[in-house]
């Protein structure tokens, strides 16, 4: 009995000590009285602020930015001290000037590892450099003309045929789901019946939601052991891995595919490490999964938000259609790589969509050594820096008083032009890790959008929320279906 009493008193003493040491921040973090930010709770920091009103981490970040400015701070269990760097100068410092000092943290690596493995989005150092070097070979001009643009044109024709059938029947359908089905770059055979779920898509989207939830739950490794969500996550990850390994296996067993110089997977299957060894099946599996999210989510989600914005901004749609009709004819209904640059207003609509609806809405890095940002704010080793492209796109200090309005002309009339500073327009990331596929995504989206909008007009089904809520995920899909009807455009 005396032992139990002593143990209880000891534990109580430790708890009191910790409550005194961490009165408004998560355990293990140092105070930052030099920075403003929302006051946290003892030991757990600001984790409850994320769950308040079911707002989630992204909305919490945006509210913190709006209230406390571009350099604010908060603490979260598992992540520790987080300092926001939502201004172009600080972002350039972290992503370019002192690039080697800011890594993807072990905590975030663990959160997404069972899906992304050691792929390009989850790796650091030499592993990242090797994949970056290999990936860069994919996006040269020759590959664009001989491989990607051919695929884009084939995909666009499939979409046009599908929309023609839907226009004839007059049925209501989910436009976002349609875009997800035709932008995989792989044959899922999923356009035959739009009402049939695609197992890969449902597994992949579920896994992304769970990984996002893990960022907000420091105890996810424990809770997922005993919850239905954890069980479903393990099944989803097993399926995704099996799917990727089957692609690799089928490729190896197809001599004709192995000879095809246009085949993207061949580039990685024939690649070698510095020691001369080829990539293992595990490394190829990570490549497949990482490239699927890069090719699928970027285009499908951007097109969904783009079409929504045009439907609710008829003057923007009218101007875009005017440009499309001046550049495409009834004989040449699909643009090509050479004339994409002529669609300047369409590109402005594309960029404005990404400004307000960036596919990767939030990012985190860990500081390896003590550092000082350009504005004099110190970042200490072990602290996290955070920026949110979604929040920055709504920041009047960066984009002016109309920051929250959809205004494509801002890209036509700005000094930056159609390609603004990558540290201001952060939708494609920036610095050495800038998205290699940004030209890929731009060409694909504009080629498809211009061909579709020349022939068809979308009509939103009444009663839907405007603007749509985003789903809480690693990327930024719409939470609910984007229900529309499609009509043949009348001239």
Phi, psi and omega in degrees: 000319179296323179296316180297317179298317180296319179296318180297315179296320179297315179295322178296320179296319178297318180297316180298318179300315181293322179296324178287320183287325182238067186287338185216024182208165183288152184299139179091358182257153178268150178291149175229075181290349180279351182239147175276163177166167180293135180292134181263182178261157179302132174074329185248358176060229187258017184300325181290334177296329179290323183274345181298128181057020178057037186285325181084167185294321183296313180292324176299318178298318181294318179294322178296317178299313183296320186275321190248354176096178187293334178243090178238178181214151173207169180231146179222137175301137180092324179258331179083214181282129179241130176243126180280144179230047185282058168212150189303320184295315180292322179295319177298322179297314184287319186268349181225296188302312180241043186308317186292348183267356184233114185244164167289129190284157176302326180296314180289325176303315181293323183298322186252002188298318186291350172254307187270346179057226178255032180290178189299331181279348186236010185248161177232171169059222186296323180299319178292317182299319180298313181291325179296317180296316179295317183295328182298333180292339183289331194252027175281168185300322181296316179296324178300315183285318189270338183241295190294313183294329175295315178295316180302317181294320178296316178298317182298320179296321178297317179297316181298319178294320179295316180292327177299316179295319181292324178293324180289323181277334180074015183281156175276140180212166180269110184293322179297318179297321178299314180295323177297327183285338185248010181237026177284329188077005177227156183272098176266356180053043190249008178262357181295320179219109184293346181271349178276126178292152178255119188299319179300315183296314181295322178293316182294316181292321178297316180299321179295321178295319181294317179298323176296318179297328180297326178299328183267358183231098183295348183253022187299327181297331179273310185297325181290344177290336190238003184250159176296325178298318178296320179297315179294326179295317179296321177294319180296317181292321177298318180295315181298320178294316179299319179300312182294317179295326177294322177300315181294315181298313180296327179292315180297328183271007180242094183303325181293320179295323181293337180272348187284112181291345180272353185283124185295318183297331179300324181301321181277326180291333179265355182287158181228148170286174180299333180274005178092352181279144178278165181295140176284168177298326178296317179294321178293324177301316179295323178298313182300310182296317181294323180285333178293315180294325180294318184276327186278302188293318184303308184286314184297315182289319179297317178297322180296311179294324181296313181293323176300311182298325177289323179295326182264359176231076186300330179293324177292319178297318180299317180291323178294316180297323177299317179293317181300315182293336178280344185244338178245149181239175178292337177273322179247086188268353180236129181289171178230177185300323185289327185257004178303320184296343180284339181277069187290317179292322178298320176296323178297320176296318178300312180293320180294325175297314180290331177298316182272336184227063181294141185291326173251097191279346182211150182215153180221143173222154177255139180276127182274319180229151179311139185214166176229127179288163182303333180270011176092358180282123179281144171239125185262151181307134180093345177279154178262144168251144185226140169222152181232110178296330177294316179290318181298324179295343179253008185271116181295336179292338180260317190247000177095181186295336181261027186303327183271000180263148177277108185218086182302334184296342180299332180276337178278329186258358185275160177293332181287335182078200184290342177240084182292171178309130182294343179270350173259312176262090194263013186297333177255024184063195184195169178072202182302336180260018177302146185301119178294333185264017183295322177291322175304308182295320181295311181297315181299312183296317183288322177299315182288315184297317182293320179293319181293312185287339175293325185257337188227154175235132180264145178232121179289137175289130182300156175095000180269153181289135178232123355286159179296149172288147173272151176279145178280101186211174175295326176256199188231062174284162172289143182291318184247164177301145174264090188279126183219166163240151181239141182232149171294132183289134181259136179242000000 
